[in-house]
CSV table of C-alpha atoms and ligand atoms in Angstrom, one decimal:
chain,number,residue,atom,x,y,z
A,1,UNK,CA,181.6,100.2,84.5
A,2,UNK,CA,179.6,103.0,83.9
A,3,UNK,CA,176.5,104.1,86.2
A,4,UNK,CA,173.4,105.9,84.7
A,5,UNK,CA,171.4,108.0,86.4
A,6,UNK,CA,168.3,107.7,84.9
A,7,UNK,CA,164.5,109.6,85.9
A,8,UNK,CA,161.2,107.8,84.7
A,9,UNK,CA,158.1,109.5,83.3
A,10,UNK,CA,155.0,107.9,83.4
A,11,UNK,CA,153.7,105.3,86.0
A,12,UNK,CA,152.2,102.9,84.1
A,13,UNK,CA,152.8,99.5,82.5
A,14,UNK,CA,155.6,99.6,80.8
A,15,UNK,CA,157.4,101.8,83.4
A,16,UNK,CA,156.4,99.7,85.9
A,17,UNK,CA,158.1,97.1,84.2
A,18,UNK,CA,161.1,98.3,83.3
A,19,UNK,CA,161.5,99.3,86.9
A,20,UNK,CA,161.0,95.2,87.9
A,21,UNK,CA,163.1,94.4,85.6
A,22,UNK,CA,166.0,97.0,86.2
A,23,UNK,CA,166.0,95.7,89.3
A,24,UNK,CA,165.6,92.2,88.7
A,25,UNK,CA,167.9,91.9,86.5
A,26,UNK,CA,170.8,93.8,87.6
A,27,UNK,CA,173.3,91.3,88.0
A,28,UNK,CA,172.9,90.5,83.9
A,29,UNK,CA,172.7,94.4,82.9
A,30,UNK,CA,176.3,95.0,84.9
A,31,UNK,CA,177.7,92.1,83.2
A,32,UNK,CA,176.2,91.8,79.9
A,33,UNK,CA,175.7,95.4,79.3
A,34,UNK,CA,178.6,96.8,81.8
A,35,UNK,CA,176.1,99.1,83.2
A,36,UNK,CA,174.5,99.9,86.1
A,37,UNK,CA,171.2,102.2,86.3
A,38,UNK,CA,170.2,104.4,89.0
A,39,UNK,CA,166.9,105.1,89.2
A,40,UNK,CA,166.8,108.7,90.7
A,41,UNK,CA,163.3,110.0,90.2
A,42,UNK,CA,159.9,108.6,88.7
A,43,UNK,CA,157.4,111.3,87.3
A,44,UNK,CA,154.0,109.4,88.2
A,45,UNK,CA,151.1,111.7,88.4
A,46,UNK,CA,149.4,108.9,90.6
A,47,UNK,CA,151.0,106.3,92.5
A,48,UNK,CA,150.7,102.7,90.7
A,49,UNK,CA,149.3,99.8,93.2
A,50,UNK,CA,151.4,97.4,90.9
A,51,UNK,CA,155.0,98.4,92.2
A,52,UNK,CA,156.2,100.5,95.4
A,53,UNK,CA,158.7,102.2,94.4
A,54,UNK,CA,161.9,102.5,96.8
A,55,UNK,CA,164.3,105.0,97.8
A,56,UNK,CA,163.1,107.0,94.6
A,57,UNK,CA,162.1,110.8,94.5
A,58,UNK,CA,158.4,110.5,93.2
A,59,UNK,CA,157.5,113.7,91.4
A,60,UNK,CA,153.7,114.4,90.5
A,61,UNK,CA,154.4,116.6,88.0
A,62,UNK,CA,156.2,115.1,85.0
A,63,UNK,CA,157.8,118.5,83.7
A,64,UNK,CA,160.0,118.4,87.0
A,65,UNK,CA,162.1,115.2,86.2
A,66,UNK,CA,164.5,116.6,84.3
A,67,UNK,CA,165.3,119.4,87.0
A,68,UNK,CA,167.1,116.7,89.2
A,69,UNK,CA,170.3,115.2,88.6
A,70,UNK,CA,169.8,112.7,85.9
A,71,UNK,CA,171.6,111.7,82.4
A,72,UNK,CA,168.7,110.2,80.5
A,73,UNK,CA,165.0,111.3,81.0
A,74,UNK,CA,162.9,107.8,80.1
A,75,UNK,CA,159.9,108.5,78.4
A,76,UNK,CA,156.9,106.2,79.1
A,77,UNK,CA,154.3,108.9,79.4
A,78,UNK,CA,152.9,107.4,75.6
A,79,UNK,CA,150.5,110.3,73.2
A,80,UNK,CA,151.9,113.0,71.4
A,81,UNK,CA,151.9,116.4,72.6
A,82,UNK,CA,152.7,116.4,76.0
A,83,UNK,CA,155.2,113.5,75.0
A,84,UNK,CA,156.7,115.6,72.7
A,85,UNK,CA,157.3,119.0,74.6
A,86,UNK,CA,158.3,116.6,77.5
A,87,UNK,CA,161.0,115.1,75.3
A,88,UNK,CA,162.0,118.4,73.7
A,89,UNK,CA,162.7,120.3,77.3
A,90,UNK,CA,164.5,117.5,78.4
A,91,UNK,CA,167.0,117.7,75.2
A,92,UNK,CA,166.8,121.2,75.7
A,93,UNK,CA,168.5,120.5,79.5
A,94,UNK,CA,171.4,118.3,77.7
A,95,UNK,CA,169.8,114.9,78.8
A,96,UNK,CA,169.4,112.4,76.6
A,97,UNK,CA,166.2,110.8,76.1
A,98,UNK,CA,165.1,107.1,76.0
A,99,UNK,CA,161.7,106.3,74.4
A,100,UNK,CA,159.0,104.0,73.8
A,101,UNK,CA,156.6,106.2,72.0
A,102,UNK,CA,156.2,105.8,68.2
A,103,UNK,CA,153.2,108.1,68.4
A,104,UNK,CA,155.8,110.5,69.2
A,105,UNK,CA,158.4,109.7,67.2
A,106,UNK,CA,156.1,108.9,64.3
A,107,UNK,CA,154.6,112.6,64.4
A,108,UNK,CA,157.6,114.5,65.2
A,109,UNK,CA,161.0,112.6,65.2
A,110,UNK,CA,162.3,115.2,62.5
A,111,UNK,CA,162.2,117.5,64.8
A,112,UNK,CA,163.2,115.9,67.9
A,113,UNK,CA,166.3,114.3,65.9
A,114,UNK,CA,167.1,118.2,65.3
A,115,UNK,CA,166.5,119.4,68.7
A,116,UNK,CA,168.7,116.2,70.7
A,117,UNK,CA,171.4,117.2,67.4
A,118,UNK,CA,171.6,120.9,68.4
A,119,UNK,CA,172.1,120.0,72.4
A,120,UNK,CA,174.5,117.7,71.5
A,121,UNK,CA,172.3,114.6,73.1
A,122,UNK,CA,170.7,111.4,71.8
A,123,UNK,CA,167.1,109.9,71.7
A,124,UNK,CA,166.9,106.4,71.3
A,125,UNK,CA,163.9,104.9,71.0
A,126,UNK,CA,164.5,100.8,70.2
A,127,UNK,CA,161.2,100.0,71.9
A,128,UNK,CA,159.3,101.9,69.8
A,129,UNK,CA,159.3,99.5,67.2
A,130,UNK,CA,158.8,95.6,67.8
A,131,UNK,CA,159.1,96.4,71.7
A,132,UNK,CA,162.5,94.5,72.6
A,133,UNK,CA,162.9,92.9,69.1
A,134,UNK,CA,166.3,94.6,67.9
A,135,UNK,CA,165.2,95.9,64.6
A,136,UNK,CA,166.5,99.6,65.5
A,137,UNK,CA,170.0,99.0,66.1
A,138,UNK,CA,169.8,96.4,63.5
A,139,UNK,CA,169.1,99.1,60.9
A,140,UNK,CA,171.1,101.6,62.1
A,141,UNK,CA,174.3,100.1,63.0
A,142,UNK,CA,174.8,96.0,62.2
A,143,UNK,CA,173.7,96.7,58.8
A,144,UNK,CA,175.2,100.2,58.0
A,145,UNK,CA,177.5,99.3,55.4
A,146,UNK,CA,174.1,97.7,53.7
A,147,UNK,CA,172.0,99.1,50.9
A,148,UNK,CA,168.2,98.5,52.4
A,149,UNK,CA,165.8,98.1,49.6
A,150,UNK,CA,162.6,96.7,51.7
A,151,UNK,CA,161.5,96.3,54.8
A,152,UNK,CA,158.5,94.1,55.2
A,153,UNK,CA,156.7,92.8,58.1
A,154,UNK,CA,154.4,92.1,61.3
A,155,UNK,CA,154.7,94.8,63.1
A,156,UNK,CA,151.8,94.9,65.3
A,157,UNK,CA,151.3,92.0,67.6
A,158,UNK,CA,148.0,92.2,68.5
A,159,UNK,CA,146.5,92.0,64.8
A,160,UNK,CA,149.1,89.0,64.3
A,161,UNK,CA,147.7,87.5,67.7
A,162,UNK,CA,144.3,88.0,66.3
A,163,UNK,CA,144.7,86.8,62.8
A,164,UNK,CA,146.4,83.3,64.2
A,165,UNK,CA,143.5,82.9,66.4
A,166,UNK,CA,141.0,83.0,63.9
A,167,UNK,CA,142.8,80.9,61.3
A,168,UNK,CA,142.6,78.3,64.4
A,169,UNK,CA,139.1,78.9,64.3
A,170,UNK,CA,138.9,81.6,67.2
A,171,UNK,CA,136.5,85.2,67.2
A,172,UNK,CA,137.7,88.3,66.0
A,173,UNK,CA,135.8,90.1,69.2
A,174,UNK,CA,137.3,87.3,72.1
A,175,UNK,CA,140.7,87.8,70.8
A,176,UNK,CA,140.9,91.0,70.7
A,177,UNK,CA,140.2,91.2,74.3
A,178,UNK,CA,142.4,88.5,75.3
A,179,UNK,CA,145.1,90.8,73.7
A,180,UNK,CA,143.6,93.4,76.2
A,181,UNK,CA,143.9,91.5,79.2
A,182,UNK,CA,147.4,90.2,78.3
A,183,UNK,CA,148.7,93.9,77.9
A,184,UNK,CA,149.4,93.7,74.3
A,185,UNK,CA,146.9,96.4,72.8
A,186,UNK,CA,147.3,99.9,72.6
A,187,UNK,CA,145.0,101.6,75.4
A,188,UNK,CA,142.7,102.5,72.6
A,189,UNK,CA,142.7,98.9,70.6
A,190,UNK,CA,141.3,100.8,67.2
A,191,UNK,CA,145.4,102.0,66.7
A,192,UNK,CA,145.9,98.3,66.5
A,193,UNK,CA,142.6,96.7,64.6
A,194,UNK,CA,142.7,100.0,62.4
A,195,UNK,CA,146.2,99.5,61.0
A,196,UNK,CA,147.9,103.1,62.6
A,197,UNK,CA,150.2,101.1,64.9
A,198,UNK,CA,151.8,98.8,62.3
A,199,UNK,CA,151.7,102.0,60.2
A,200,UNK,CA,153.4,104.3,63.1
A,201,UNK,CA,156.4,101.5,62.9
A,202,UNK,CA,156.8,101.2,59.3
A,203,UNK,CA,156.7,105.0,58.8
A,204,UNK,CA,160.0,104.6,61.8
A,205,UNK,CA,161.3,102.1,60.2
A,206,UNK,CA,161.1,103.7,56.9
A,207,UNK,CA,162.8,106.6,58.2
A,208,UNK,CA,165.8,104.7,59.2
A,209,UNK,CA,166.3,102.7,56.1
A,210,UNK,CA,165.1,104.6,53.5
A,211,UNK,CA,165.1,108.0,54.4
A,212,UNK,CA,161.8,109.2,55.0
A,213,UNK,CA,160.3,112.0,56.8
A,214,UNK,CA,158.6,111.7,60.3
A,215,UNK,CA,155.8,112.1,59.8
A,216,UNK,CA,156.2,111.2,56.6
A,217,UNK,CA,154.0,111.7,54.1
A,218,UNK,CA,150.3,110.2,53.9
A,219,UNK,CA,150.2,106.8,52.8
A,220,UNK,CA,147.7,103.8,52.4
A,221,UNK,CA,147.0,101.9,55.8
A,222,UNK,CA,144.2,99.5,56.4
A,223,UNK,CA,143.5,97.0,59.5
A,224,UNK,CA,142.3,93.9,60.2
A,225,UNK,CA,138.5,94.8,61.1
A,226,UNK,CA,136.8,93.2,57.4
A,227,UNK,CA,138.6,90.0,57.8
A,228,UNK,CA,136.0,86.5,58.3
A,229,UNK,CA,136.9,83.4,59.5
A,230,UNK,CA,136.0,82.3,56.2
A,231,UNK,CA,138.7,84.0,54.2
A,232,UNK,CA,141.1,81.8,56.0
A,233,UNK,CA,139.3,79.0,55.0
A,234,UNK,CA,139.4,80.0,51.3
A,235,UNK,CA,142.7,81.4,51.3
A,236,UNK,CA,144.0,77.7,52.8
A,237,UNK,CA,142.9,75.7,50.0
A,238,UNK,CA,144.6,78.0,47.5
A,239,UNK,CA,148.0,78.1,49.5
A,240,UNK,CA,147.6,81.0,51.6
A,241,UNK,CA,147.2,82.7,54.9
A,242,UNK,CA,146.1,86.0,56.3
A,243,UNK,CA,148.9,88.4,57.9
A,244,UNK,CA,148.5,92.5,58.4
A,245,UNK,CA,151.9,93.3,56.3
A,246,UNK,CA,153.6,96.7,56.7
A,247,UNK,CA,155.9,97.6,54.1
A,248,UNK,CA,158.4,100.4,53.3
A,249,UNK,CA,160.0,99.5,49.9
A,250,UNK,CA,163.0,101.1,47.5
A,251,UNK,CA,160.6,101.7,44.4
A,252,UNK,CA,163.1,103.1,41.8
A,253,UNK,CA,163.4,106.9,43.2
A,254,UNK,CA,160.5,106.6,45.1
A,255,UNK,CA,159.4,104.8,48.4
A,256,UNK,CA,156.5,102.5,48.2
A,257,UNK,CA,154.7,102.6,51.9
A,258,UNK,CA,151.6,100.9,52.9
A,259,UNK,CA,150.2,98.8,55.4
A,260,UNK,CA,147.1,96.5,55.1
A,261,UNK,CA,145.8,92.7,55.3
A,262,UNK,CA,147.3,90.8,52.5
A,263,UNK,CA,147.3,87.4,51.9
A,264,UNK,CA,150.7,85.3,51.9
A,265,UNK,CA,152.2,82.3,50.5
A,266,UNK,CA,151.5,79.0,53.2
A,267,UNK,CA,155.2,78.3,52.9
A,268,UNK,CA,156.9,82.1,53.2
A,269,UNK,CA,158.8,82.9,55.8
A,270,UNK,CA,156.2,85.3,57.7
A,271,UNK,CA,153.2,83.4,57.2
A,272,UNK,CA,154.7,81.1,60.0
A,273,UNK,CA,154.8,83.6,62.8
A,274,UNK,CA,151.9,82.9,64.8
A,275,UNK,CA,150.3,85.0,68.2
A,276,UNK,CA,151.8,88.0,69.0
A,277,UNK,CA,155.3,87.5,67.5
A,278,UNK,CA,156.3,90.7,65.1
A,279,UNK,CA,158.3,89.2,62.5
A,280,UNK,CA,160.4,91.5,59.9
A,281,UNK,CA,162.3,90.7,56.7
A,282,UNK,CA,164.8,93.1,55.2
A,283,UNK,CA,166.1,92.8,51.8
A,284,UNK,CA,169.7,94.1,51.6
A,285,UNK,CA,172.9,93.9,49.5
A,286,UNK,CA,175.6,92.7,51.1
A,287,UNK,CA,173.8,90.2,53.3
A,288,UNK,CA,170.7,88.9,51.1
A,289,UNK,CA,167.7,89.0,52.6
A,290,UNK,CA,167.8,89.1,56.8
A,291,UNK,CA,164.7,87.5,59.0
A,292,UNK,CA,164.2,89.0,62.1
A,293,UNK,CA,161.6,87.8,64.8
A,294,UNK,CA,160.7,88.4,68.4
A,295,UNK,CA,158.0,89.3,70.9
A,296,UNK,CA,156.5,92.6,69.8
A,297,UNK,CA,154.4,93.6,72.9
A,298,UNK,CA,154.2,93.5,76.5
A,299,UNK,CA,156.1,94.9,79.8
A,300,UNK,CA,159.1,92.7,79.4
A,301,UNK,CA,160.1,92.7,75.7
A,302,UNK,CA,159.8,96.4,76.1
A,303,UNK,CA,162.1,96.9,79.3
A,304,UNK,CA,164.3,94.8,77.1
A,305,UNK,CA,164.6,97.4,74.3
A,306,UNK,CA,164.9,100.4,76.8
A,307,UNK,CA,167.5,98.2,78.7
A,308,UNK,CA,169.3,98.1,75.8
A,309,UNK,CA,169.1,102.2,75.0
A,310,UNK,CA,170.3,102.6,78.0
A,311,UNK,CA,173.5,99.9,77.9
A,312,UNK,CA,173.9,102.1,74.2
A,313,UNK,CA,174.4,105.2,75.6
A,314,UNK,CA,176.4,104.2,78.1
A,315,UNK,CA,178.7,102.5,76.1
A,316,UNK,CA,179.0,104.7,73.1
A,317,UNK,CA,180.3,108.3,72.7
A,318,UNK,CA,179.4,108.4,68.8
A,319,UNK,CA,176.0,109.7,67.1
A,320,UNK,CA,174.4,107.4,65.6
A,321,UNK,CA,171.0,109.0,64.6
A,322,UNK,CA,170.4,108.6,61.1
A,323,UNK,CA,172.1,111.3,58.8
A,324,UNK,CA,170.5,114.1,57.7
A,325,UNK,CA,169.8,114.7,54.3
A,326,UNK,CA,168.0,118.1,52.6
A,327,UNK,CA,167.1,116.0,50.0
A,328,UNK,CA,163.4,115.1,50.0
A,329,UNK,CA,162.2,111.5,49.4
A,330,UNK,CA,159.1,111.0,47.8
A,331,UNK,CA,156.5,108.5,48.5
A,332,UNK,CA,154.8,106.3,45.5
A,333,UNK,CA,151.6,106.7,44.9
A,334,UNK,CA,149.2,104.0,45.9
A,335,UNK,CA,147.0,103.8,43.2
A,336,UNK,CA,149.9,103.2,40.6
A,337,UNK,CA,150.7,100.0,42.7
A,338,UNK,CA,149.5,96.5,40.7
A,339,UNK,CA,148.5,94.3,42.7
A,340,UNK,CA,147.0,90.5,42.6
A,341,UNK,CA,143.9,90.4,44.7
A,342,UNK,CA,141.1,87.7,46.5
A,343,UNK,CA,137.7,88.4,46.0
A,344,UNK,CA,134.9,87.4,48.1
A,345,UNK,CA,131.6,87.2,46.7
A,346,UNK,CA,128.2,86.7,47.8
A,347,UNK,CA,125.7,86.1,44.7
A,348,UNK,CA,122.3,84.8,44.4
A,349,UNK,CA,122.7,81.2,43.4
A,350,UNK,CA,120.7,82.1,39.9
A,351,UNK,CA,121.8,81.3,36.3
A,352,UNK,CA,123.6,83.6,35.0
A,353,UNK,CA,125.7,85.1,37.7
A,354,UNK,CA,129.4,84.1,37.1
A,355,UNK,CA,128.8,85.8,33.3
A,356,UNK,CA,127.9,88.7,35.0
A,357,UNK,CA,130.3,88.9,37.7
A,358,UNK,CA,133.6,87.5,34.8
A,359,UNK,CA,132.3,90.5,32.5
A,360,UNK,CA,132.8,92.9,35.4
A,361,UNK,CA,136.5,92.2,35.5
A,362,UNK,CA,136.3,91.5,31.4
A,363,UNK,CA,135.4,95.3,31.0
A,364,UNK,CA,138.3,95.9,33.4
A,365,UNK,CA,140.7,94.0,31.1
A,366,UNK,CA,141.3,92.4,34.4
A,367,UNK,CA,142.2,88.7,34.2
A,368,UNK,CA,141.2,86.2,36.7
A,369,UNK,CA,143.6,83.4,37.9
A,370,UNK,CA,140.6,81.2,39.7
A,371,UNK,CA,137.4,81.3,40.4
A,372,UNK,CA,135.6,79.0,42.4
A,373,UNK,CA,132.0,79.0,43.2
A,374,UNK,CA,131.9,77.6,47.2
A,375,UNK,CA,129.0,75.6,48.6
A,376,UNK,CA,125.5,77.8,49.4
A,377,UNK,CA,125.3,79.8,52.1
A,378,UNK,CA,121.8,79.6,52.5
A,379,UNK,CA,119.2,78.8,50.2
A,380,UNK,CA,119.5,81.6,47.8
A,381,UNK,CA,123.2,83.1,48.1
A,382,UNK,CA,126.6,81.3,47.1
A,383,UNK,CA,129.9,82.5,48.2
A,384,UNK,CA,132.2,83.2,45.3
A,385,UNK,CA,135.9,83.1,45.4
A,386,UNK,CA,137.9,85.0,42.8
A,387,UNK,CA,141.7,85.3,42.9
A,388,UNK,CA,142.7,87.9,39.9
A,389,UNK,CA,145.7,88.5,37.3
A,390,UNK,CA,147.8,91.7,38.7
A,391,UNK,CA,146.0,95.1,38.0
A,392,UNK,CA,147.0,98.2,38.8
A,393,UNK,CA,145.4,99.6,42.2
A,394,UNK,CA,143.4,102.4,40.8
A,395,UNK,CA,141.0,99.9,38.9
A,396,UNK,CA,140.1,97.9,42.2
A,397,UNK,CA,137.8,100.6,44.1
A,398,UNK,CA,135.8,100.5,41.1
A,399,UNK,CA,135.9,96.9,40.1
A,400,UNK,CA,134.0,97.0,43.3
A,401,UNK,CA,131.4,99.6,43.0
A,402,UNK,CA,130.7,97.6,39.4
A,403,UNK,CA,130.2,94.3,40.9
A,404,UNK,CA,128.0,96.2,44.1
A,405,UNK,CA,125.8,97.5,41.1
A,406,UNK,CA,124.8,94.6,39.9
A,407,UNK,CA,121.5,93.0,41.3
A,408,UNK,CA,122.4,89.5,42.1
A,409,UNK,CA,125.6,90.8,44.2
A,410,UNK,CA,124.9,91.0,48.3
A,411,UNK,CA,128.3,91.4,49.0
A,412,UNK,CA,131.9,91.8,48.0
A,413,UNK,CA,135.5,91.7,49.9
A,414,UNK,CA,138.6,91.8,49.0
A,415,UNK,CA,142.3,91.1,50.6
A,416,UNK,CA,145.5,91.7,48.1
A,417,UNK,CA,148.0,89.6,47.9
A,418,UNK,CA,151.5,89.8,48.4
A,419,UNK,CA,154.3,88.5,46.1
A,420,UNK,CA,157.0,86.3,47.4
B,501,HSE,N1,150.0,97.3,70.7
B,501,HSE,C1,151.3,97.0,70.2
B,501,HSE,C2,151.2,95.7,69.4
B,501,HSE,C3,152.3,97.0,71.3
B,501,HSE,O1,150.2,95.0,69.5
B,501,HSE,O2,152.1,95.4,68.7
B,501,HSE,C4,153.6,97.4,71.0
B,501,HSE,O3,153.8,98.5,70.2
């Protein structure tokens, strides 16, 4: 069995977990994994009154960890800039590096991958995506021999958590800090609402699969901020639900990445993966398409994937960071994407008003699939519901502005929908 000798940075959470569970769970690790992890120093700028640690070298200053005698520096410091220099002197020493920071990966893992290539190390970083959920190693070794041409998914667990709340009838505001208190947002809970966190993990992800830059290049994210109660409602009665969808897709020679609200057939395979599961599809060659789902947050789904970085780079003397290529992939352009799409409308309940809104779209050459006028709101406005023909992305912002233009509109929303 091999031993590990392993130093900690950061104090927080997460590394407080992992160092429960280490412990805790020994027994399994040396069996299961055929490992056993010494924890020889913890860089904690402040002592954590959630776990004593015992027997450890505490050093306050993070930078100092990889002076001792250790094999694999664990970052759980989280941010980017002192994460990355912190990551890049420890490859720089010949350790390897264990992470759970897709800011960090996200913003610079080109040039880490380089760096932990040059010192003949490795950086894993499994928990960076999905937490313990085993989409890394999925990727990068069970389906190597696989062509990957999409990679779709719930990625952040905190907007599914949301999302399933309110389409049992929950707030957008008490779940969000239900998500707080239960340790599954980020410390600042706009990366999750906003969109960045799901769009940190597909841009990983992407990178993996499809061979895309980190950071790759800009692409279209939106979060779950403009979504009502209501749209749930609406969505229901026409066979759909709400999910925040990440995708990183095979697009001829392009990639197609985005991630935003869409909504999703009742019966599809996501759309059942309530609360804070992430759930992942990936469409391959040789195995069809492949489901994937697991806990995506909190201290122990995240020990988990370090755990199992750790029981990796014990156990394996190849490289197994992802090629790499010279060859530049591009990104597709957002605006050429064609989507289908639910509109929301709130009218004045006056004669007149569907022909108004219908020649909107008419002028668009946009077709519409339904529309349904809802009961009043109040006594003068009526919600509208609208689900559209395909059109091409670049018509929709101003489908909008033409339909905000006209007098007897309050109001307008839209979700887009995704194909099965
Ligand atoms: N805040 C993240 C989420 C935690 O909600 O999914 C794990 O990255």
């Amino acid at each position: 069995m091999s031993t590990l000798k392993i130093g900690i940075c950061g104090w927080g959470n997460v590394a407080t977990g992992l160092y429960k569970i280490a412990k805790n769970n020994i027994e399994s690790i040396k069996k299961q994994g055929n490992l056993d992890i010494e924890i020889v120093v913890i860089g904690a700028r402040r002592d954590n009154p959630n776990c004593k640690p015992e027997n450890v070298i505490i050093e306050r200053d993070i930078f100092n960890v990889v002076n001792h005698d250790i094999d694999v520096m664990v970052e759980l410091i989280g941010g980017v800039d002192v994460a990355k220099d912190l990551i890049l002197k420890a490859l720089k020493k010949k350790k390897h590096v264990v992470t759970a920071n897709k800011a960090v990966i996200y913003n610079h893992g080109d040039e880490i991958f380089a760096c932990a290539k040059e010192n003949g190390v490795k950086v894993l970083f499994e928990s960076s995506v999905c937490a313990g959920t085993p989409i890394i190693k999925l990727l990068t070794e069970e389906l190597s021999a696989n062509k990957i041409s999409k990679i779709s998914g719930m990625l952040n667990g905190t907007s599914n958590f949301i999302l399933s709340n309110m389409e049992d009838g929950a707030e957008f505001q008490s779940t969000l800090e239900l998500a707080q208190k239960e340790g599954y947002a980020e410390p600042d809970p706009s990366f999750d609402i906003e969109g960045m966190d799901a769009a940190h993990k597909i841009g990983i992800l992407s990178s993996l699969a499809l061979g895309t830059s980190l950071p790759p290049d800009d692409f279209y994210v939106q979060g779950i901020t403009n979504i009502k109660k209501i749209d749930f409602k609406y969505a229901d009665e026409m066979g759909y639900t709400i999910k925040h969808l990440a995708v990183a897709e095979q697009n001829s020679k392009e990639v197609v990445l985005r991630a935003h609200p869409v909504l999703i057939a009742k019966d599809s395979y996501l759309a059942n993966l309530k609360s804070v599961r992430n759930g992942i599809e990936v469409e391959t060659d040789l195995l069809g398409t492949l489901h994937l789902a697991g806990s995506g947050a909190g201290q122990e789904s995240t020990a988990s994937g370090i755990i199992s970085d750790l029981v990796h780079l014990a156990n394996s003397s190849e490289e197994h960071l992802k090629a790499a290529s010279n060859e530049k992939v591009i990104l597709s352009e957002f605006l050429n994407l064609t989507f289908q799409y639910y509109f929301y409308i709130e009218a004045e309940d006056i004669p007149g008003v569907m022909a108004s809104i219908t020649s909107v779209f008419a002028d668009k050459s946009v077709g519409l699939e339904t529309i349904v006028q809802k009961e009043n709101l109040d006594e003068n406005f009526v919600p509208i519901v609208i689900i559209t023909d395909p059109f091409k992305e670049q018509d929709h912002s101003n489908l909008i502005e033409n339909l905000e233009k006209l007098d007897s509109i309050k109001s307008v929303r839209t979700i887009r929908i995704e194909q099965d």
